[in-house]
Short mmCIF file of C-alpha atoms in Angstrom, two decimals:
data_model
loop_
_atom_site.label_atom_id
_atom_site.label_comp_id
_atom_site.label_asym_id
_atom_site.label_seq_id
_atom_site.Cartn_x
_atom_site.Cartn_y
_atom_site.Cartn_z
CA UNK J 204 -122.41 -17.63 26.73
CA UNK J 205 -123.53 -15.74 23.67
CA UNK J 206 -121.35 -16.32 20.62
CA UNK J 207 -121.50 -14.09 17.60
CA UNK J 208 -121.49 -16.01 14.33
CA UNK J 209 -118.83 -14.80 11.85
CA UNK J 210 -119.25 -15.39 8.17
CA UNK J 211 -116.26 -17.19 6.46
CA UNK J 212 -115.29 -14.08 4.45
CA UNK J 213 -115.31 -11.91 7.52
CA UNK J 214 -113.25 -14.49 9.40
CA UNK J 215 -110.59 -14.46 6.67
CA UNK J 216 -110.46 -10.70 6.77
CA UNK J 217 -110.08 -10.73 10.53
CA UNK J 218 -107.17 -13.19 10.28
CA UNK J 219 -105.43 -10.85 7.84
CA UNK J 220 -105.87 -7.98 10.27
CA UNK J 221 -104.49 -10.10 13.10
CA UNK J 222 -101.33 -10.69 11.06
CA UNK J 223 -100.55 -6.95 11.11
CA UNK J 224 -98.91 -5.61 14.28
CA UNK J 225 -101.40 -3.67 16.33
CA UNK J 226 -99.15 -0.60 16.25
CA UNK J 227 -98.68 -0.50 12.50
CA UNK J 228 -101.48 2.00 12.04
CA UNK J 229 -99.68 4.34 14.44
CA UNK J 230 -96.59 4.69 12.24
CA UNK J 231 -96.92 8.22 10.88
CA UNK J 232 -94.65 10.76 9.18
CA UNK J 233 -92.74 13.10 11.43
CA UNK J 234 -93.79 16.74 11.24
CA UNK J 235 -92.02 18.88 8.59
CA UNK J 236 -91.37 21.59 11.18
CA UNK J 237 -90.56 21.89 14.88
CA UNK J 238 -93.73 23.89 15.53
CA UNK J 239 -92.06 27.30 15.83
CA UNK J 240 -94.54 29.98 14.71
CA UNK J 241 -91.72 32.36 13.72
CA UNK J 242 -90.22 29.84 11.26
CA UNK J 243 -92.79 27.11 10.54
CA UNK J 244 -90.53 24.97 8.35
CA UNK J 245 -87.49 25.13 10.66
CA UNK J 246 -86.64 21.84 12.32
CA UNK J 247 -88.65 18.63 12.17
CA UNK J 248 -90.68 16.32 14.37
CA UNK J 249 -90.54 12.61 15.12
CA UNK J 250 -86.91 12.20 16.17
CA UNK J 251 -84.21 13.62 18.40
CA UNK J 252 -80.59 13.90 17.23
CA UNK J 253 -77.77 13.06 19.63
CA UNK J 254 -74.72 13.34 17.33
CA UNK J 255 -73.65 14.59 13.90
CA UNK J 256 -70.57 13.09 12.23
CA UNK J 257 -69.70 15.17 9.17
CA UNK J 258 -67.00 14.06 6.74
CA UNK J 259 -66.48 16.78 4.15
CA UNK J 260 -64.28 17.78 1.24
CA UNK J 261 -64.25 21.36 -0.03
CA UNK J 262 -62.57 22.89 -3.08
CA UNK J 263 -62.32 26.69 -2.68
CA UNK J 264 -61.69 27.34 -6.39
CA UNK J 265 -65.00 25.86 -7.46
CA UNK J 266 -67.04 26.09 -4.24
CA UNK J 267 -67.74 22.37 -4.51
CA UNK J 268 -68.61 20.75 -1.19
CA UNK J 269 -68.85 16.96 -1.01
CA UNK J 270 -70.05 15.31 2.16
CA UNK J 271 -71.17 12.26 4.04
CA UNK J 272 -73.24 13.04 7.12
CA UNK J 273 -73.90 10.31 9.68
CA UNK J 274 -76.66 11.29 12.08
CA UNK J 275 -77.34 9.42 15.31
CA UNK J 276 -80.89 9.91 16.55
CA UNK J 277 -83.81 8.36 18.44
CA UNK J 278 -87.37 8.08 17.17
CA UNK J 279 -89.77 10.01 19.42
CA UNK J 280 -92.84 8.46 17.80
CA UNK J 281 -93.71 5.44 15.68
CA UNK J 282 -92.17 6.86 12.54
CA UNK J 283 -93.00 5.96 8.94
CA UNK J 284 -91.06 8.87 7.41
CA UNK J 285 -89.02 11.82 8.63
CA UNK J 286 -87.61 15.06 7.29
CA UNK J 287 -84.18 16.66 7.36
CA UNK J 288 -83.54 20.35 6.64
CA UNK J 289 -81.13 20.49 3.72
CA UNK J 290 -80.48 22.26 0.44
CA UNK J 291 -77.65 20.49 -1.42
CA UNK J 292 -78.14 17.66 -3.92
CA UNK J 293 -78.38 14.23 -2.28
CA UNK J 294 -77.18 11.04 -4.01
CA UNK J 295 -78.00 8.41 -1.36
CA UNK J 296 -79.65 8.02 2.03
CA UNK J 297 -79.37 4.99 4.29
CA UNK J 298 -81.27 4.37 7.51
CA UNK J 299 -79.84 1.74 9.85
CA UNK J 300 -77.67 0.43 7.04
CA UNK J 301 -80.41 0.01 4.44
CA UNK J 302 -81.06 2.26 1.46
CA UNK J 303 -84.00 4.59 2.02
CA UNK J 304 -86.19 6.45 -0.44
CA UNK J 305 -85.89 10.22 -0.41
CA UNK J 306 -87.59 13.18 -2.05
CA UNK J 307 -87.63 16.98 -1.93
CA UNK J 308 -90.50 19.12 -0.73
CA UNK J 309 -90.95 22.76 0.18
CA UNK J 310 -88.02 25.13 0.55
CA UNK J 311 -85.66 22.93 2.55
CA UNK J 312 -87.28 19.57 3.27
CA UNK J 313 -85.52 16.30 2.51
CA UNK J 314 -88.15 13.60 3.09
CA UNK J 315 -86.65 10.23 4.02
CA UNK J 316 -88.72 7.03 3.91
CA UNK J 317 -86.97 4.01 5.47
CA UNK J 318 -87.71 0.48 4.27
CA UNK J 319 -89.58 -0.29 7.47
CA UNK J 320 -91.22 1.83 10.14
CA UNK J 321 -89.15 3.03 13.06
CA UNK J 322 -90.72 2.25 16.46
CA UNK J 323 -90.80 4.95 19.10
CA UNK J 324 -87.62 4.80 21.18
CA UNK J 325 -85.60 2.99 18.53
CA UNK J 326 -82.16 4.16 17.44
CA UNK J 327 -81.58 5.70 14.02
CA UNK J 328 -78.31 5.83 12.16
CA UNK J 329 -78.89 7.99 9.09
CA UNK J 330 -76.21 8.35 6.41
CA UNK J 331 -76.63 11.05 3.77
CA UNK J 332 -74.25 11.41 0.80
CA UNK J 333 -74.37 14.75 -0.98
CA UNK J 334 -72.53 17.35 -3.06
CA UNK J 335 -73.08 20.84 -4.40
CA UNK J 336 -72.06 24.48 -4.42
CA UNK J 337 -73.49 26.05 -1.26
CA UNK J 338 -73.27 29.63 -2.54
CA UNK J 339 -75.64 28.73 -5.39
CA UNK J 340 -78.31 27.15 -3.17
CA UNK J 341 -81.18 29.49 -2.33
CA UNK J 342 -83.61 28.79 0.50
CA UNK J 343 -86.23 31.46 1.10
CA UNK J 344 -84.40 33.43 -1.57
CA UNK J 345 -80.98 33.63 0.05
CA UNK J 346 -77.84 31.65 0.77
CA UNK J 347 -76.20 31.54 4.21
CA UNK J 348 -72.89 30.44 2.68
CA UNK J 349 -70.42 33.24 1.99
CA UNK J 350 -67.59 32.75 -0.46
CA UNK J 351 -64.25 34.39 0.29
CA UNK J 352 -61.23 34.97 -1.97
CA UNK J 353 -59.71 31.75 -0.62
CA UNK J 354 -62.65 29.68 0.64
CA UNK J 355 -66.09 29.84 2.16
CA UNK J 356 -67.91 30.41 5.45
CA UNK J 357 -71.11 29.14 7.06
CA UNK J 358 -72.25 31.47 9.85
CA UNK J 359 -75.78 32.88 10.04
CA UNK J 360 -78.74 33.15 12.41
CA UNK J 361 -81.36 31.79 12.66
CA UNK J 362 -80.29 29.24 10.05
CA UNK J 363 -77.10 28.22 8.25
CA UNK J 364 -76.72 24.46 8.55
CA UNK J 365 -78.95 23.52 5.60
CA UNK J 366 -76.27 24.83 3.22
CA UNK J 367 -73.57 22.44 4.41
CA UNK J 368 -75.09 19.49 6.30
CA UNK J 369 -78.52 17.86 6.72
CA UNK J 370 -80.08 18.10 10.15
CA UNK J 371 -82.91 19.00 12.48
CA UNK J 372 -82.48 22.75 12.19
CA UNK J 373 -84.05 24.15 15.35
CA UNK J 374 -82.34 25.06 18.66
CA UNK J 375 -84.64 22.67 20.52
CA UNK J 376 -82.74 19.68 19.08
CA UNK J 377 -79.12 20.03 20.17
CA UNK J 378 -76.39 17.45 19.59
CA UNK J 379 -72.65 16.83 19.77
CA UNK J 380 -70.49 17.12 16.63
CA UNK J 381 -67.49 15.63 14.88
CA UNK J 382 -66.57 17.71 11.83
CA UNK J 383 -63.84 16.36 9.54
CA UNK J 384 -62.93 18.56 6.57
CA UNK J 385 -60.46 17.93 3.74
CA UNK J 386 -59.15 21.03 1.94
CA UNK J 387 -56.22 21.72 -0.45
CA UNK J 388 -52.81 21.89 1.21
CA UNK J 389 -52.02 25.41 2.40
CA UNK J 390 -55.68 26.01 3.27
CA UNK J 391 -57.23 25.56 6.71
CA UNK J 392 -60.65 24.46 7.89
CA UNK J 393 -61.93 26.04 11.11
CA UNK J 394 -64.92 24.67 13.04
CA UNK J 395 -66.27 24.43 16.58
CA UNK J 396 -64.63 22.86 19.60
CA UNK J 397 -61.21 21.23 19.77
CA UNK J 398 -58.94 20.34 16.84
CA UNK J 399 -58.45 16.62 17.45
CA UNK J 400 -55.97 15.96 14.64
CA UNK J 401 -54.64 17.17 11.30
CA UNK J 402 -53.04 15.17 8.48
CA UNK J 403 -52.00 15.63 4.84
CA UNK J 404 -52.13 13.25 1.88
CA UNK J 405 -51.87 13.69 -1.88
CA UNK J 406 -52.24 17.45 -1.83
CA UNK J 407 -55.11 17.58 0.66
CA UNK J 408 -55.11 18.33 4.40
CA UNK J 409 -57.80 17.00 6.71
CA UNK J 410 -58.83 18.79 9.89
CA UNK J 411 -60.83 16.92 12.55
CA UNK J 412 -62.86 19.01 15.02
CA UNK J 413 -64.98 17.91 17.97
CA UNK J 414 -67.70 19.68 19.99
CA UNK J 415 -68.47 17.45 22.94
CA UNK J 416 -71.39 19.41 24.44
CA UNK J 417 -74.89 19.84 23.02
CA UNK J 418 -74.91 22.42 20.23
CA UNK J 419 -77.74 23.91 18.16
CA UNK J 420 -77.44 23.55 14.40
CA UNK J 421 -77.22 27.31 13.76
CA UNK J 422 -74.28 27.47 16.17
CA UNK J 423 -72.26 24.99 14.09
CA UNK J 424 -69.80 26.80 11.85
CA UNK J 425 -67.31 26.08 9.10
CA UNK J 426 -64.69 28.41 7.65
CA UNK J 427 -62.28 27.39 4.91
CA UNK J 428 -59.45 29.70 3.86
CA UNK J 429 -55.92 30.84 4.61
CA UNK J 430 -55.62 32.02 8.19
CA UNK J 431 -53.05 33.22 10.67
CA UNK J 432 -53.75 31.16 13.78
CA UNK J 433 -52.87 31.90 17.40
CA UNK J 434 -53.21 29.28 20.13
CA UNK J 435 -53.04 29.38 23.90
CA UNK J 436 -54.50 27.73 27.00
CA UNK J 437 -56.46 29.23 29.84
CA UNK J 438 -55.33 28.80 33.44
CA UNK J 439 -57.82 25.93 33.63
CA UNK J 440 -56.28 24.24 30.60
CA UNK J 441 -58.92 25.05 27.98
CA UNK J 442 -57.47 25.35 24.47
CA UNK J 443 -57.83 28.79 22.88
CA UNK J 444 -57.67 29.11 19.10
CA UNK J 445 -58.16 32.33 17.16
CA UNK J 446 -57.98 32.56 13.36
CA UNK J 447 -57.54 35.65 11.19
CA UNK J 448 -57.78 35.75 7.42
CA UNK J 449 -54.46 36.69 5.88
CA UNK J 450 -56.10 39.44 3.81
CA UNK J 451 -58.07 41.53 6.30
CA UNK J 452 -56.31 44.70 5.19
CA UNK J 453 -56.69 47.72 7.47
CA UNK J 454 -58.98 45.84 9.84
CA UNK J 455 -56.38 43.21 10.75
CA UNK J 456 -54.77 45.02 13.69
CA UNK J 457 -58.03 46.09 15.33
CA UNK J 458 -59.48 42.60 14.93
CA UNK J 459 -56.49 41.03 16.67
CA UNK J 460 -56.45 43.68 19.39
CA UNK J 461 -60.04 42.76 20.19
CA UNK J 462 -60.17 38.99 19.80
CA UNK J 463 -56.82 38.29 21.46
CA UNK J 464 -58.53 39.42 24.68
CA UNK J 465 -60.91 36.45 24.47
CA UNK J 466 -59.31 34.60 27.40
CA UNK J 467 -59.36 37.69 29.62
CA UNK J 468 -63.02 38.38 28.81
CA UNK J 469 -64.05 34.76 29.36
CA UNK J 470 -62.33 34.65 32.75
CA UNK J 471 -64.20 37.80 33.79
CA UNK J 472 -67.50 36.38 32.52
CA UNK J 473 -66.92 33.29 34.66
CA UNK J 474 -67.08 35.60 37.68
CA UNK J 475 -70.46 36.87 36.48
CA UNK J 476 -72.09 33.79 34.93
CA UNK J 477 -70.23 30.85 36.48
CA UNK J 478 -67.94 28.21 35.00
CA UNK J 479 -67.41 28.37 31.24
CA UNK J 480 -69.64 25.62 29.80
CA UNK J 481 -67.62 24.25 26.85
CA UNK J 482 -64.35 22.55 25.87
CA UNK J 483 -62.67 25.36 23.90
CA UNK J 484 -62.44 29.11 23.41
CA UNK J 485 -61.61 31.33 20.48
CA UNK J 486 -62.89 33.35 17.55
CA UNK J 487 -62.30 33.82 13.85
CA UNK J 488 -62.37 36.63 11.30
CA UNK J 489 -62.67 35.54 7.65
CA UNK J 490 -62.39 37.89 4.70
CA UNK J 491 -66.09 38.44 4.06
CA UNK J 492 -67.83 41.77 3.35
CA UNK J 493 -69.87 41.41 6.55
CA UNK J 494 -69.98 43.53 9.67
CA UNK J 495 -72.06 41.21 11.82
CA UNK J 496 -70.85 38.85 14.54
CA UNK J 497 -72.31 35.54 15.66
CA UNK J 498 -71.96 33.42 18.78
CA UNK J 499 -71.01 30.20 16.98
CA UNK J 500 -70.34 27.81 19.85
CA UNK J 501 -66.82 27.96 21.34
CA UNK J 502 -65.57 29.97 18.35
CA UNK J 503 -67.55 33.13 17.54
CA UNK J 504 -67.56 34.52 14.02
CA UNK J 505 -66.61 38.20 13.58
CA UNK J 506 -67.10 40.10 10.33
CA UNK J 507 -64.08 42.31 9.52
CA UNK J 508 -66.17 45.47 9.32
CA UNK J 509 -66.97 45.09 13.01
CA UNK J 510 -63.48 46.51 13.54
CA UNK J 511 -63.52 49.16 10.83
CA UNK J 512 -63.44 51.94 13.44
CA UNK J 513 -60.81 50.31 15.62
CA UNK J 514 -60.72 47.63 18.28
CA UNK J 515 -63.96 46.82 20.07
CA UNK J 516 -63.71 44.47 23.04
CA UNK J 517 -67.37 45.12 23.80
CA UNK J 518 -68.49 42.98 20.87
CA UNK J 519 -66.20 40.17 22.08
CA UNK J 520 -67.89 40.47 25.47
CA UNK J 521 -71.28 40.16 23.77
CA UNK J 522 -70.46 37.06 21.75
CA UNK J 523 -68.70 35.31 24.63
CA UNK J 524 -71.61 36.07 26.98
CA UNK J 525 -73.74 34.12 24.53
CA UNK J 526 -71.74 30.99 25.31
CA UNK J 527 -73.73 30.91 28.56
CA UNK J 528 -76.86 32.77 27.43
CA UNK J 529 -77.85 31.43 24.03
CA UNK J 530 -75.47 28.54 23.46
CA UNK J 531 -75.53 26.53 26.70
CA UNK J 532 -79.03 27.76 27.55
CA UNK J 533 -80.78 28.12 24.20
CA UNK J 534 -84.15 29.46 23.21
CA UNK J 535 -87.08 27.07 23.36
CA UNK J 536 -88.63 28.96 20.46
CA UNK J 537 -87.37 31.92 18.47
CA UNK J 538 -89.85 34.24 20.20
CA UNK J 539 -87.72 33.71 23.34
CA UNK J 540 -84.77 35.56 21.77
CA UNK J 541 -84.61 37.90 24.80
CA UNK J 542 -83.12 35.10 26.93
CA UNK J 543 -80.18 35.33 24.51
CA UNK J 544 -79.85 38.94 23.46
CA UNK J 545 -81.04 40.87 26.49
CA UNK J 546 -78.36 39.20 28.61
CA UNK J 547 -75.58 39.48 26.04
CA UNK J 548 -76.27 43.23 25.77
CA UNK J 549 -76.41 43.58 29.54
CA UNK J 550 -73.02 41.86 29.73
CA UNK J 551 -71.67 44.79 27.68
CA UNK J 552 -73.14 47.16 30.26
CA UNK J 553 -71.47 45.19 33.05
CA UNK J 554 -68.14 45.27 31.20
CA UNK J 555 -68.52 49.05 30.91
CA UNK J 556 -69.14 49.15 34.65
CA UNK J 557 -66.04 47.05 35.30
CA UNK J 558 -63.89 49.22 33.02
CA UNK J 559 -65.05 52.44 34.66
CA UNK J 560 -66.63 53.72 31.45
CA UNK J 561 -70.20 54.03 32.69
CA UNK J 562 -72.26 51.95 35.07
CA UNK J 563 -75.13 49.77 33.94
CA UNK J 564 -77.42 52.24 35.73
CA UNK J 565 -75.97 55.15 33.76
CA UNK J 566 -76.39 53.23 30.51
CA UNK J 567 -79.99 52.40 31.44
CA UNK J 568 -80.70 56.05 32.23
CA UNK J 569 -79.21 57.09 28.91
CA UNK J 570 -81.18 54.51 26.88
CA UNK J 571 -84.45 55.43 28.58
CA UNK J 572 -83.94 59.18 28.18
CA UNK J 573 -82.77 59.04 24.56
CA UNK J 574 -85.66 57.05 23.12
CA UNK J 575 -88.65 59.34 22.75
CA UNK J 576 -92.11 58.16 23.74
CA UNK J 577 -93.22 58.05 20.09
CA UNK J 578 -90.16 56.08 18.96
CA UNK J 579 -90.66 52.66 17.30
CA UNK J 580 -88.22 51.48 19.97
CA UNK J 581 -91.11 51.25 22.44
CA UNK J 582 -93.46 49.47 20.03
CA UNK J 583 -91.39 46.27 19.89
CA UNK J 584 -92.01 43.75 22.67
CA UNK J 585 -88.68 42.10 23.57
CA UNK J 586 -90.47 39.15 25.16
CA UNK J 587 -92.19 38.28 21.85
CA UNK J 588 -90.97 40.69 19.15
CA UNK J 589 -92.27 38.80 16.11
CA UNK J 590 -90.09 37.36 13.32
CA UNK J 591 -89.72 40.73 11.55
CA UNK J 592 -88.34 42.35 14.71
CA UNK J 593 -86.47 39.42 16.19
CA UNK J 594 -83.18 41.33 16.11
CA UNK J 595 -84.55 44.84 16.61
CA UNK J 596 -82.51 47.21 18.77
CA UNK J 597 -85.33 47.11 21.34
CA UNK J 598 -84.69 43.41 22.00
CA UNK J 599 -81.19 44.43 23.03
CA UNK J 600 -81.45 47.80 24.73
CA UNK J 601 -84.99 47.57 26.07
CA UNK J 602 -84.15 43.97 26.93
CA UNK J 603 -81.18 45.17 28.97
CA UNK J 604 -83.37 47.83 30.60
CA UNK J 605 -85.56 45.00 31.87
CA UNK J 606 -82.55 43.46 33.57
CA UNK J 607 -81.54 46.75 35.16
CA UNK J 608 -85.11 47.13 36.41
CA UNK J 609 -84.85 43.63 37.88
CA UNK J 610 -81.52 44.47 39.51
CA UNK J 611 -82.97 47.60 41.09
CA UNK J 612 -86.04 45.72 42.29
CA UNK J 613 -84.32 42.76 43.98
CA UNK J 614 -80.85 44.13 44.80
CA UNK J 615 -77.38 43.12 43.65
CA UNK J 616 -77.04 40.03 45.83
CA UNK J 617 -80.11 38.26 44.44
CA UNK J 618 -79.57 39.65 40.94
CA UNK J 619 -76.06 38.27 40.50
CA UNK J 620 -77.10 35.01 42.13
CA UNK J 621 -79.68 34.72 39.35
CA UNK J 622 -77.17 35.57 36.60
CA UNK J 623 -74.88 32.80 37.80
CA UNK J 624 -77.54 30.28 38.80
CA UNK J 625 -79.65 30.35 35.63
CA UNK J 626 -76.95 28.99 33.25
CA UNK J 627 -76.16 26.28 35.78
CA UNK J 628 -79.79 25.29 36.32
CA UNK J 629 -80.54 25.15 32.56
CA UNK J 630 -77.11 24.05 31.28
CA UNK J 631 -77.15 22.54 27.77
CA UNK J 632 -80.93 22.87 27.57
CA UNK J 633 -83.61 25.25 26.33
CA UNK J 634 -85.80 27.82 28.03
CA UNK J 635 -88.58 30.34 27.53
CA UNK J 636 -88.87 33.89 28.81
CA UNK J 637 -91.52 32.62 31.23
CA UNK J 638 -89.04 30.04 32.56
CA UNK J 639 -86.62 32.84 33.43
CA UNK J 640 -89.31 34.92 35.13
CA UNK J 641 -90.31 31.91 37.23
CA UNK J 642 -86.68 31.27 38.17
CA UNK J 643 -86.08 34.91 39.10
CA UNK J 644 -89.18 34.87 41.33
CA UNK J 645 -88.00 31.66 43.02
CA UNK J 646 -84.50 33.00 43.75
CA UNK J 647 -85.55 36.50 44.79
CA UNK J 648 -88.69 35.50 46.66
CA UNK J 649 -90.55 38.39 45.01
CA UNK J 650 -93.46 38.54 42.55
CA UNK J 651 -91.94 39.86 39.31
CA UNK J 652 -94.54 39.21 36.61
CA UNK J 653 -95.71 42.84 36.56
CA UNK J 654 -92.16 44.16 36.21
CA UNK J 655 -91.36 41.87 33.28
CA UNK J 656 -94.73 42.57 31.69
CA UNK J 657 -93.94 46.31 31.71
CA UNK J 658 -90.48 46.01 30.20
CA UNK J 659 -90.86 43.02 27.90
CA UNK J 660 -94.48 42.80 26.78
CA UNK J 661 -96.13 46.24 26.83
CA UNK J 662 -95.90 48.68 23.93
CA UNK J 663 -95.28 52.32 24.71
CA UNK J 664 -92.61 53.96 26.82
CA UNK J 665 -93.04 53.00 30.47
CA UNK J 666 -93.89 56.18 32.34
CA UNK J 667 -94.11 57.11 35.99
CA UNK J 668 -94.43 55.37 38.34
CA UNK J 669 -93.17 52.21 36.58
CA UNK J 670 -90.01 53.87 35.23
CA UNK J 671 -89.25 55.59 38.54
CA UNK J 672 -89.79 52.31 40.36
CA UNK J 673 -87.32 50.72 37.96
CA UNK J 674 -84.80 53.44 38.74
CA UNK J 675 -84.48 54.80 35.20
CA UNK J 676 -86.78 57.84 35.12
CA UNK J 677 -85.56 61.29 36.07
CA UNK J 678 -87.64 63.64 38.18
CA UNK J 679 -89.23 66.61 36.44
CA UNK J 680 -86.69 69.30 35.59
CA UNK J 681 -83.69 67.06 36.07
CA UNK J 682 -80.86 67.32 33.57
CA UNK J 683 -80.67 64.73 30.81
CA UNK J 684 -78.22 61.95 31.67
CA UNK J 685 -74.74 62.31 30.21
CA UNK J 686 -73.57 59.91 27.52
CA UNK J 687 -71.48 57.16 29.16
CA UNK J 688 -67.94 56.83 27.83
CA UNK J 689 -68.62 53.26 26.70
CA UNK J 690 -71.66 54.19 24.66
CA UNK J 691 -69.77 54.74 21.42
CA UNK J 692 -68.25 51.24 21.49
CA UNK J 693 -71.55 49.63 22.45
CA UNK J 694 -73.46 51.58 19.79
CA UNK J 695 -70.84 50.63 17.21
CA UNK J 696 -72.14 47.08 17.45
CA UNK J 697 -75.70 48.17 16.61
CA UNK J 698 -75.35 47.57 12.87
CA UNK J 699 -74.11 44.02 13.26
CA UNK J 700 -77.32 42.37 12.06
CA UNK J 701 -77.08 43.68 8.51
CA UNK J 702 -77.01 40.11 7.20
CA UNK J 703 -80.59 39.63 8.35
CA UNK J 704 -81.76 42.05 5.68
CA UNK J 705 -80.23 39.78 3.06
CA UNK J 706 -82.79 37.08 3.71
CA UNK J 707 -85.74 39.13 4.95
CA UNK J 708 -85.94 37.47 8.36
CA UNK J 709 -85.93 40.76 10.19
CA UNK J 710 -85.89 44.53 10.11
CA UNK J 711 -84.48 47.32 12.25
CA UNK J 712 -81.59 45.11 13.30
CA UNK J 713 -79.35 45.83 16.17
CA UNK J 714 -76.27 44.19 17.38
CA UNK J 715 -73.91 41.28 17.06
CA UNK J 716 -75.81 38.11 17.85
#
């Protein structure tokens, strides 16, 4: 046997190396982003969150929010450091009970360095203590927190959580939530899910909310103010809670006339998309100067201006459709926004069909005919629109055209089997546009890549024969399609992304989220 001679100094060095765990060199910082090309600093790598426990106190008069966030997570790599997306001032961070070092970097990164490395697969309990005025915190030049005359509201897309709790702010990392909020007596705190309890002490009232199904961070919401609240239960026993600011002025009646139909709309959507996926229903309208709406999970947000021209059940249909398409089945990356918005818009077309105000086919004909070949409408690719066009009208209307083309290609039986089967197959998960195409091909038994390529990925107005094959092109000399009766209500929702312009995440916005 040949033995290599080792000098004494080298032997000592080798003994030192042997004293270090072999995996120590593999402990590396988690990525500062989730890898989404649309929003490179959104989300983080290295861990997966399972639950957020948020204990908050908010003073409407001063906009001061104080909080303790306890985050339950699992390390997905050997982790030396990890990031949270957050904007408020932090006073202390603990990881698994021990104080951790923390520092700021970039626009929204809170870098946390635990005392010891976190092995892959190990559990993390992260406690963050913080305080600040959310309306004064700017990330990418804007704040997602809106102050109201009697409180404040967190409801934005694609990001809003960093203004009120630390987290992994990307739809790919969904978690359950307990949100406990203390506010001055006479004021209410509205959040997602079910109100578990409410109690008052020394001039403050605490509201405890629970969302027991996976929820993306941007779908978490908080509204503090003075509300008129209505409650009910569905036939299946789900609690329904709607909240209306006491000072909505002329929009109050139209808002109620729309949102009080939430149960009816949800029961109809169950016929189309299958069983409702969450533990509560409802909606809320705070007194903010916004016209947009957002599918915050179980309890959509509606800006008062959405009802400036009267009641609009169509926007309620849109936001509730998102509970299946967008909330339960969420985007894998933000380029996959069509799997949210194309289906929510098509649900409005189906509601129109149900109400006898224009079939989905008539709406498709009208959209196709009324967007000229040289319109920017046909230059946006719904399947990958780019961050500046993420909420462009084409993602909605051209996205819905793609679904009508699919329906015409495979027939109603297979089409509605897909609409109901997809949310069941992908429940509480994430998906890409390609995932949906693959699923539609499996269910229908037909090759569909060319059809989706035409309607989702090609620029330019699809001409004959593609448009005729899709059933939306008129023959030469045919009269232009009449405007469906429902078009006015559907089009009234087309300005509901005005808030995107506030933070430059998009242009040419369309509809309620």
